[in-house]
Amino acid sequence: MRTRRTALAAITAAMALLVLFPFIYAFLASFFSASDFTTSPARILPSSWSLRNYLRLAGNRHFGTYMFNSLLTGLLSASARMVISILAAYAFSHFRFRGSRMLLSIIILTLFIPGDLLLDGNYRTIQRLGLLDSYLGIISTSLLPASQILMLRQFFLSIPSSVRDSAMMDGAGDGRYILSILIPVSKAVISTFFLQGFVSMYNSYLWPLLVTNSPSMRTVQIGITMLGYAESLNYGPIFAAIIVVFIPFLAAFIIMHKRIMTALRQGYMFM
Amino acid sequence: MRNSLKAYLYILPALLLSLVFVYSPFIWSVVSSFFNVRLDGSFASPAGLRNYVNLLTDSIYWESLANTFRFIILFVPSNIILIMSAVLLTEKENRHNRVFETVFMLPMAMGMSSAALIFKYMFRPSVGIVNRLIGIDVQWTNDAGAAMLSVVFLGIFLDFGLDYLLLLSGLRNLDRSVQDAARLDGAGEWQVLTRIKLPLLSPTLFFTLFISLKDALLISAPVMVMTEGGPFRSTQTIVYYYYIEAFRNGNHSSAAAISVTVFILAALITACSSLVDRRRIHYEN
């Protein structure tokens, strides 16, 4: 029994190490000098722990802009998604109206149409609307979180209708009810969705790549592939960028760990 | 009446977005697959089925499709087995496992392009860290099979966090009493796993399988960053080919026809999964 448990623990640790390895390697490589990347056999530790790659990155005139664009579009997209899905989920859970089933299925069915195959058509739409190279263009296709609407609706339905009735009796309007009752009781779910919305925008690649042209509008996930050091075979600053971009997320995930687990336990999870 | 008017108003943004960014480009794709489309996206003349006939004789199309299937076959089973093992190993909620939970969901926090770049450099032949650690100089970037395998590793890494969380929550939310009763009756852990946990978990398991199957069918961006489809197009997937036709070659008709065939494949996967779903519900009743 004892040895079995130790063996299982060893396997778990080995798997964790395997999953962690790319992170560890990226961290170590962010200290590599240009020649450290081309020694054979490959280096594991850098030849020196100098911060040169981070300094070069700090001196890059575009990197700050990339970061800013990513943070801004991430926040914009996550907030807009949140408002849109809370409103829709509220309507679908608290109102009876003609065609509600059909309208809900129209929204659900979007889940079955893969977005990556709509790039060509969506690009034309954004072009026609004159939104190329704009923040609105970047976030446009990320604003419909159909799965979030579904799950929020489910969650809102689980709140007893007497709660709303008494709130309305006390003269609270929809806005008041949503802000002071609905949102507070669904805090864990909503903050998980917000994080998810932020992550998915911040990390998205293809769409922002397509709809932006000028370096001043690029987001960081595209930016790091274009930092322009690769030609000189100096990958160090790229790895430094990867680490800098990742750190806020590491922090967010550790801080949010408890809430994510709570949302999970309630059965509301990322899709 | 006043109330329902409000409801429509609240739904309007979501509805508009689905019409503008999902249904209209979808219909546009289907329609343009039957037209000759100019470089600027306007329709030149009806093409009948010619765009589809052209695909049938397009060897790159078949090659990309075959690569995608190769990826699916390698990726889906290994992905689910690895993630399921991680989930089972960290099933209990305790202090150690809290650390492992964070580690296993961490890939979710890393951007796709960051991960793809890291993998690209890790899997270089002769100077890459992977070859040093395994002690064999695998030609990851020159050999078609090895290149595909490296993309599969990347795919597993990218999907790990989310699938892990989904399955972990599924497993932890199972009713404990059945398992405890079985253990009291002398069932071993293996029996508890295969006779109770896995069957009870099967809805979540099917769901995860379905998601990873669809992800695998649609994979494109990670390939774009890591291998650019190479060597010799051996890792160029079908959606990547769609992207190349639409945005590099400006061949919107061909891109539209490709997208329609992939829509159909995705719909087939969905249909199969809902069939399995229905069978399972009957079984439970």
XYZ file of C-alpha atoms in Angstrom:
556
model
C 0.000 0.000 0.000
C 2.761 2.344 1.041
C 4.952 1.663 -1.962
C 1.979 1.957 -4.280
C 1.184 5.377 -2.940
C 4.801 6.487 -3.344
C 4.831 5.169 -6.893
C 1.652 7.068 -7.737
C 3.045 10.231 -6.181
C 6.197 9.813 -8.271
C 4.142 9.443 -11.443
C 2.102 12.534 -10.581
C 5.264 14.511 -9.948
C 6.771 13.284 -13.225
C 3.674 14.342 -15.169
C 3.669 17.713 -13.447
C 7.317 18.148 -14.376
C 6.513 17.313 -17.991
C 3.723 19.890 -18.089
C 5.935 22.436 -16.349
C 8.927 21.794 -18.564
C 8.048 24.269 -21.336
C 7.591 26.972 -18.680
C 10.904 26.133 -17.026
C 12.700 26.021 -20.349
C 11.219 29.365 -21.415
C 12.318 30.886 -18.129
C 15.886 29.556 -18.457
C 16.074 30.457 -22.125
C 15.101 34.017 -21.320
C 18.599 34.350 -19.849
C 20.392 32.697 -22.786
C 22.890 34.660 -24.804
C 22.633 34.445 -28.586
C 25.277 31.726 -28.718
C 23.639 29.719 -25.929
C 20.873 28.917 -28.395
C 23.138 27.305 -30.923
C 25.497 25.192 -28.837
C 25.327 21.467 -29.415
C 24.361 19.567 -27.354
C 21.732 22.004 -26.197
C 22.258 23.999 -23.038
C 19.923 23.649 -20.088
C 21.256 26.454 -17.930
C 22.293 29.808 -19.373
C 26.001 30.598 -19.525
C 25.349 33.615 -17.305
C 22.338 35.004 -15.468
C 22.478 38.390 -17.097
C 19.274 40.383 -17.627
C 20.328 41.493 -21.091
C 17.337 39.981 -22.868
C 14.900 41.742 -20.580
C 16.768 44.986 -21.063
C 16.700 44.625 -24.830
C 13.008 43.900 -24.623
C 12.452 46.977 -22.489
C 14.254 48.946 -25.179
C 12.016 47.611 -27.931
C 9.850 50.478 -29.072
C 6.843 48.303 -29.915
C 6.663 45.884 -27.026
C 4.987 48.314 -24.615
C 2.357 49.106 -27.221
C 1.708 45.402 -27.836
C 1.212 44.836 -24.116
C -1.074 47.839 -23.775
C -3.195 46.766 -26.761
C -3.555 43.259 -25.373
C -4.541 44.408 -21.905
C -6.988 46.952 -23.288
C -8.666 44.634 -25.797
C -8.730 41.861 -23.175
C -10.509 44.070 -20.652
C -12.846 45.583 -23.243
C -13.805 42.215 -24.653
C -14.286 40.549 -21.266
C -16.401 43.444 -19.951
C -18.559 43.705 -23.059
C -19.073 39.948 -23.115
C -20.080 40.023 -19.489
C -22.687 42.758 -20.022
C -24.048 41.100 -23.150
C -24.302 37.662 -21.583
C -25.737 38.807 -18.252
C -28.453 40.774 -20.057
C -29.306 37.898 -22.384
C -29.207 35.288 -19.623
C -31.398 37.522 -17.438
C -33.986 37.853 -20.188
C -33.953 34.123 -20.949
C -34.329 33.170 -17.290
C -36.652 35.817 -15.833
C -39.040 36.690 -18.659
C -41.703 34.821 -20.548
C -42.011 36.081 -24.060
C -43.026 34.907 -27.482
C -40.270 33.176 -29.443
C -37.912 32.829 -26.488
C -37.145 29.184 -27.273
C -36.408 29.952 -30.906
C -34.232 32.938 -30.043
C -32.313 30.861 -27.513
C -31.708 28.148 -30.095
C -30.472 30.748 -32.577
C -27.832 31.703 -30.036
C -27.021 28.102 -29.035
C -26.630 26.973 -32.646
C -23.740 29.405 -33.111
C -21.737 27.016 -30.915
C -21.817 24.454 -33.706
C -20.353 26.710 -36.377
C -16.553 26.772 -36.091
C -15.366 30.359 -35.968
C -12.041 29.643 -37.673
C -13.894 28.909 -40.904
C -15.725 32.230 -40.791
C -12.544 34.294 -40.937
C -12.900 35.171 -44.609
C -16.481 36.409 -44.292
C -15.865 38.209 -41.021
C -12.806 39.921 -42.446
C -14.969 41.317 -45.250
C -17.535 42.557 -42.732
C -14.918 44.334 -40.658
C -13.346 45.781 -43.784
C -16.714 47.117 -44.999
C -17.441 48.617 -41.596
C -14.071 50.363 -41.793
C -12.933 48.707 -38.580
C -9.619 47.291 -39.782
C -6.784 48.354 -37.486
C -9.147 49.319 -34.668
C -9.791 47.992 -31.176
C -13.435 47.436 -32.034
C -12.382 45.318 -34.993
C -10.083 43.213 -32.826
C -12.720 42.432 -30.211
C -15.722 42.225 -32.570
C -15.786 38.470 -33.124
C -15.156 37.633 -29.469
C -18.250 39.345 -28.087
C -20.739 36.510 -28.378
C -20.162 34.043 -25.558
C -22.993 31.637 -26.367
C -21.829 29.038 -23.865
C -21.636 31.666 -21.128
C -25.181 32.808 -21.868
C -26.335 29.218 -21.585
C -24.572 28.557 -18.301
C -25.527 31.893 -16.758
C -29.149 31.295 -17.729
C -28.982 27.931 -16.002
C -27.514 29.568 -12.938
C -30.063 32.393 -12.855
C -32.870 29.852 -13.180
C -31.696 28.224 -9.969
C -32.385 31.439 -8.037
C -35.907 31.238 -6.561
C -38.332 33.561 -8.317
C -39.603 34.772 -4.941
C -36.305 36.618 -4.522
C -36.992 38.659 -7.624
C -40.646 39.149 -6.809
C -39.896 40.629 -3.419
C -37.168 42.832 -4.890
C -39.622 44.126 -7.494
C -42.239 44.651 -4.790
C -39.759 46.869 -2.987
C -39.560 48.917 -6.143
C -36.245 47.686 -7.527
C -35.979 47.893 -11.322
C -34.192 45.370 -13.524
C -30.914 47.235 -13.299
C -31.065 47.453 -9.536
C -31.996 43.778 -9.236
C -29.168 42.653 -11.524
C -26.567 44.796 -9.794
C -27.462 44.222 -6.174
C -28.776 40.651 -6.195
C -28.016 38.712 -9.370
C -24.352 39.648 -9.706
C -23.438 39.252 -6.017
C -24.964 35.761 -5.784
C -23.216 34.597 -8.943
C -19.842 36.111 -8.099
C -17.789 32.926 -8.493
C -19.302 32.071 -11.857
C -19.132 35.606 -13.198
C -15.536 36.196 -12.166
C -14.513 32.869 -13.704
C -16.233 33.880 -16.929
C -14.592 37.272 -16.822
C -11.170 35.674 -16.459
C -11.995 33.277 -19.248
C -13.123 36.126 -21.495
C -9.979 38.065 -20.778
C -7.717 35.065 -21.345
C -9.353 34.088 -24.599
C -9.063 37.594 -26.048
C -5.568 38.206 -24.712
C -4.375 34.889 -26.085
C -6.134 34.971 -29.422
C -3.938 34.996 -32.459
C -5.490 34.527 -35.888
C -8.197 37.160 -35.835
C -6.096 40.017 -34.402
C -3.381 39.047 -36.877
C -5.800 39.408 -39.776
C -7.503 42.655 -38.854
C -4.461 44.651 -37.842
C -1.664 45.955 -39.988
C 0.166 48.710 -38.201
C 2.544 47.838 -35.353
C 0.679 50.311 -33.157
C -2.421 48.083 -33.251
C -0.782 44.674 -32.873
C -1.514 42.633 -29.787
C 1.225 40.945 -27.840
C 0.584 37.342 -28.923
C 1.236 38.434 -32.494
C 3.929 40.844 -31.470
C 6.147 38.209 -29.883
C 6.273 36.234 -33.118
C 7.392 39.412 -34.892
C 9.903 40.861 -32.489
C 12.427 40.718 -35.259
C 15.276 39.143 -33.328
C 14.843 35.740 -34.926
C 16.734 36.734 -38.068
C 19.832 37.379 -36.008
C 19.362 33.958 -34.367
C 19.063 35.733 -31.045
C 15.941 34.264 -29.538
C 16.674 35.530 -26.027
C 14.455 38.629 -26.114
C 11.591 36.536 -27.509
C 11.771 34.254 -24.496
C 12.031 37.242 -22.187
C 8.838 38.525 -23.837
C 7.099 35.181 -23.370
C 7.903 35.290 -19.655
C 6.827 38.915 -19.240
C 3.550 38.200 -21.039
C 2.909 35.105 -18.940
C 3.555 36.497 -15.452
C 0.264 38.430 -15.056
C -1.578 35.219 -15.892
C 0.393 33.153 -13.470
C -0.591 35.660 -10.788
C -4.239 35.734 -11.898
C -4.523 31.958 -11.934
C -2.991 31.547 -8.512
C -5.209 34.279 -7.053
C -8.281 32.926 -8.831
C -7.558 29.284 -8.037
C -10.128 29.113 -5.247
C -12.862 30.833 -7.217
C -12.291 28.667 -10.254
C -12.571 25.583 -8.072
C -15.799 26.941 -6.559
C -17.277 27.625 -9.979
C -16.235 24.098 -10.940
C -17.909 22.569 -7.930
C -21.107 24.345 -8.901
C -20.717 22.803 -12.321
C -20.157 26.005 -14.281
C -17.069 25.794 -16.325
C -15.274 27.029 -19.327
C -16.289 25.601 -22.641
C -46.324 43.199 -23.069
C -44.097 45.943 -21.760
C -42.103 43.253 -20.031
C -41.550 41.156 -23.118
C -40.444 44.258 -24.980
C -37.726 44.672 -22.362
C -36.696 41.038 -22.767
C -36.230 41.511 -26.510
C -34.157 44.567 -25.804
C -31.870 42.630 -23.439
C -31.371 39.857 -25.977
C -30.818 42.184 -28.896
C -27.020 42.598 -28.593
C -26.404 38.843 -28.414
C -28.800 38.239 -31.266
C -27.283 40.912 -33.497
C -23.784 39.594 -32.864
C -24.785 36.068 -33.779
C -26.393 37.284 -36.987
C -23.533 39.550 -38.029
C -20.532 37.455 -36.992
C -21.786 33.878 -37.268
C -24.783 33.409 -39.529
C -23.978 35.971 -42.196
C -20.375 34.843 -42.801
C -21.580 31.239 -42.684
C -24.183 31.862 -45.376
C -21.685 33.926 -47.332
C -19.273 30.963 -47.322
C -21.895 28.504 -48.467
C -23.114 30.817 -51.242
C -19.652 31.765 -52.474
C -18.695 28.116 -52.743
C -21.096 28.018 -55.728
C -19.721 31.168 -57.350
C -16.570 32.427 -58.916
C -15.501 35.051 -56.439
C -13.262 37.958 -57.363
C -10.193 38.900 -55.365
C -12.147 41.643 -53.569
C -14.830 39.165 -52.525
C -17.546 40.154 -54.999
C -19.300 37.482 -57.063
C -18.220 37.245 -60.722
C -20.354 34.403 -62.091
C -22.113 31.268 -60.908
C -19.788 28.284 -60.832
C -22.200 25.464 -60.142
C -20.269 22.639 -58.550
C -16.987 23.560 -60.197
C -15.316 24.740 -56.979
C -16.043 21.375 -55.409
C -14.920 19.434 -58.477
C -11.680 21.407 -58.398
C -11.164 20.367 -54.790
C -11.617 16.705 -55.698
C -8.677 16.918 -58.059
C -6.604 19.189 -55.830
C -3.839 17.052 -54.344
C -2.994 19.691 -51.724
C -6.573 19.526 -50.469
C -6.370 15.769 -49.970
C -2.920 16.030 -48.478
C -4.130 18.621 -45.951
C -7.148 16.490 -45.128
C -4.953 13.414 -44.635
C -2.619 15.401 -42.373
C -5.592 16.508 -40.310
C -6.771 12.924 -39.887
C -3.263 11.848 -38.995
C -3.225 14.546 -36.344
C -6.643 13.488 -35.010
C -5.612 9.840 -34.733
C -2.419 10.673 -32.870
C -3.802 13.485 -30.772
C -7.263 12.487 -29.510
C -6.448 9.156 -27.781
C -3.133 10.249 -26.273
C -4.654 13.514 -25.118
C -7.547 11.864 -23.298
C -5.385 9.139 -21.733
C -2.796 11.586 -20.415
C -5.346 14.010 -19.049
C -7.443 11.257 -17.528
C -4.367 9.907 -15.732
C -3.548 13.355 -14.385
C -7.137 13.745 -13.214
C -7.229 10.354 -11.473
C -3.867 10.975 -9.837
C -5.037 14.260 -8.325
C -8.625 13.289 -7.578
C -8.501 13.826 -3.820
C -8.760 17.374 -2.552
C -5.753 18.004 -0.343
C -2.799 20.300 0.060
C -0.428 18.460 -2.319
C -3.052 18.220 -4.980
C -3.790 21.933 -4.792
C -0.259 22.488 -6.067
C -0.682 19.878 -8.805
C -4.046 21.356 -9.795
C -2.418 24.708 -10.394
C 0.403 23.101 -12.377
C -1.943 21.057 -14.563
C -4.194 23.993 -15.371
C -1.287 26.317 -16.024
C -1.070 25.607 -19.783
C -4.446 27.322 -20.033
C -2.825 30.552 -18.923
C -0.150 30.496 -21.607
C -0.982 32.012 -24.937
C -1.087 29.740 -27.932
C 1.595 31.625 -29.820
C 3.916 31.714 -26.776
C 3.565 27.966 -26.351
C 4.057 27.321 -30.050
C 7.245 29.408 -30.068
C 8.622 27.585 -27.020
C 7.892 24.206 -28.623
C 9.422 25.358 -31.880
C 12.731 26.055 -30.154
C 12.579 23.013 -27.871
C 12.109 20.682 -30.826
C 14.989 21.881 -32.973
C 17.230 19.076 -34.249
C 20.854 18.947 -32.995
C 20.619 22.127 -30.880
C 17.206 21.578 -29.257
C 16.701 20.734 -25.607
C 14.335 17.826 -26.288
C 16.907 15.893 -28.286
C 19.518 16.468 -25.624
C 17.192 15.139 -22.912
C 16.088 12.054 -24.818
C 19.611 11.468 -26.101
C 18.553 10.822 -29.708
C 18.883 13.380 -32.466
C 15.384 13.230 -33.943
C 14.971 15.337 -37.088
C 11.866 17.139 -35.845
C 11.920 19.782 -38.548
C 13.033 17.613 -41.471
C 11.121 14.405 -41.006
C 7.394 14.431 -41.763
C 6.430 11.911 -39.090
C 8.526 13.523 -36.366
C 7.219 16.978 -37.266
C 3.635 15.779 -36.943
C 4.476 14.214 -33.591
C 5.929 17.489 -32.322
C 2.719 19.279 -33.303
C 0.737 16.623 -31.431
C 2.803 17.330 -28.305
C 2.024 21.012 -28.689
C -1.667 20.229 -29.143
C -1.740 18.172 -25.952
C 0.009 20.917 -24.043
C -2.441 23.543 -25.301
C -5.551 21.519 -24.421
C -4.257 20.190 -21.146
C -5.470 22.832 -18.706
C -9.051 23.092 -19.847
C -9.683 19.374 -20.330
C -8.037 18.678 -17.013
C -10.367 21.086 -15.223
C -13.461 19.744 -16.971
C -12.714 16.131 -16.100
C -11.484 16.910 -12.606
C -14.690 18.747 -11.762
C -16.696 15.904 -13.279
C -14.894 13.329 -11.176
C -15.070 15.326 -7.962
C -18.763 16.011 -8.393
C -19.611 12.304 -8.608
C -21.730 10.864 -5.857
C -19.320 9.376 -3.306
C -21.767 7.003 -1.622
C -21.770 4.430 -4.418
C -17.982 4.235 -4.400
C -17.863 3.955 -0.622
C -20.478 1.218 -0.628
C -18.516 -0.743 -3.241
C -15.330 -0.393 -1.213
C -17.126 -1.647 1.872
C -18.219 -4.656 -0.156
C -14.553 -5.324 -0.837
C -14.148 -3.894 -4.344
C -10.541 -3.034 -5.225
C -9.549 0.446 -6.477
C -9.270 -0.852 -10.047
C -12.801 -2.225 -9.901
C -14.112 1.014 -8.402
C -12.438 2.876 -11.245
C -13.604 0.735 -14.151
C -17.034 -0.276 -12.841
C -18.158 2.890 -11.081
C -16.090 6.008 -11.679
C -15.582 5.746 -15.434
C -19.199 4.799 -16.250
C -20.511 7.605 -14.055
C -18.016 9.995 -15.570
C -18.854 8.967 -19.126
C -21.009 12.030 -19.942
C -18.129 14.384 -19.106
C -15.687 12.024 -20.773
C -17.714 11.987 -23.993
C -18.048 15.741 -23.873
C -14.287 16.186 -23.499
C -13.645 13.649 -26.237
C -16.047 15.490 -28.494
C -14.395 18.849 -27.791
C -10.907 17.525 -28.431
C -12.053 15.807 -31.616
C -13.446 19.097 -32.884
C -10.374 21.016 -31.752
C -8.224 18.512 -33.622
C -10.287 18.822 -36.789
C -9.961 22.602 -36.673
C -6.339 23.006 -35.583
C -4.508 25.620 -37.610
C -2.945 28.535 -35.730
C -0.525 26.475 -33.589
C 0.745 24.803 -36.749
C 1.096 28.175 -38.398
C 3.409 29.428 -35.665
C 5.324 26.237 -34.918
C 6.010 24.571 -38.276
C 4.312 26.793 -40.868
C 2.919 23.555 -42.252
C 6.350 22.159 -43.038
C 8.432 20.223 -43.801
C 7.017 19.846 -47.318
C 3.461 20.592 -46.209
C 3.505 17.502 -43.994
C 1.880 19.359 -41.085
C -0.394 21.600 -43.140
C -3.893 20.963 -41.822
C -7.167 21.509 -43.619
C -8.097 24.728 -41.828
C -4.598 26.040 -42.430
C -5.129 25.320 -46.118
C -8.417 27.243 -45.917
C -6.536 30.157 -44.415
C -3.834 30.045 -47.109
C -6.395 29.929 -49.910
C -8.447 32.767 -48.418
C -5.747 35.142 -47.271
C -2.530 34.334 -49.131
C -3.825 33.139 -52.481
C -6.955 35.304 -52.470
C -8.865 32.307 -53.790
C -12.160 32.905 -52.013
C -14.170 30.363 -54.019
C -11.819 27.548 -53.173
C -11.603 28.677 -49.539
C -15.398 28.709 -49.336
C -15.672 25.206 -50.788
C -13.036 23.954 -48.346
C -14.857 25.553 -45.431
C -18.149 23.932 -46.440
C -16.535 20.476 -46.462
C -15.093 21.122 -43.000
C -18.457 22.444 -41.765
C -19.929 19.128 -42.840
C -17.215 17.144 -41.054
C -17.738 19.184 -37.886
C -21.498 18.671 -38.120
C -20.943 14.911 -38.519
C -18.839 14.834 -35.370
C -21.540 16.767 -33.524
C -24.272 14.461 -34.828
C -22.328 11.354 -33.788
C -21.717 12.756 -30.338
C -25.378 13.594 -29.772
C -26.261 10.055 -30.899
C -23.923 8.619 -28.306
C -25.416 11.037 -25.820
C -28.937 9.818 -26.477
C -27.904 6.167 -26.102
C -26.327 6.955 -22.765
C -29.468 8.623 -21.441
C -31.515 5.544 -22.379
C -28.994 3.394 -20.641
C -29.317 5.417 -17.454
C -33.106 5.238 -17.515
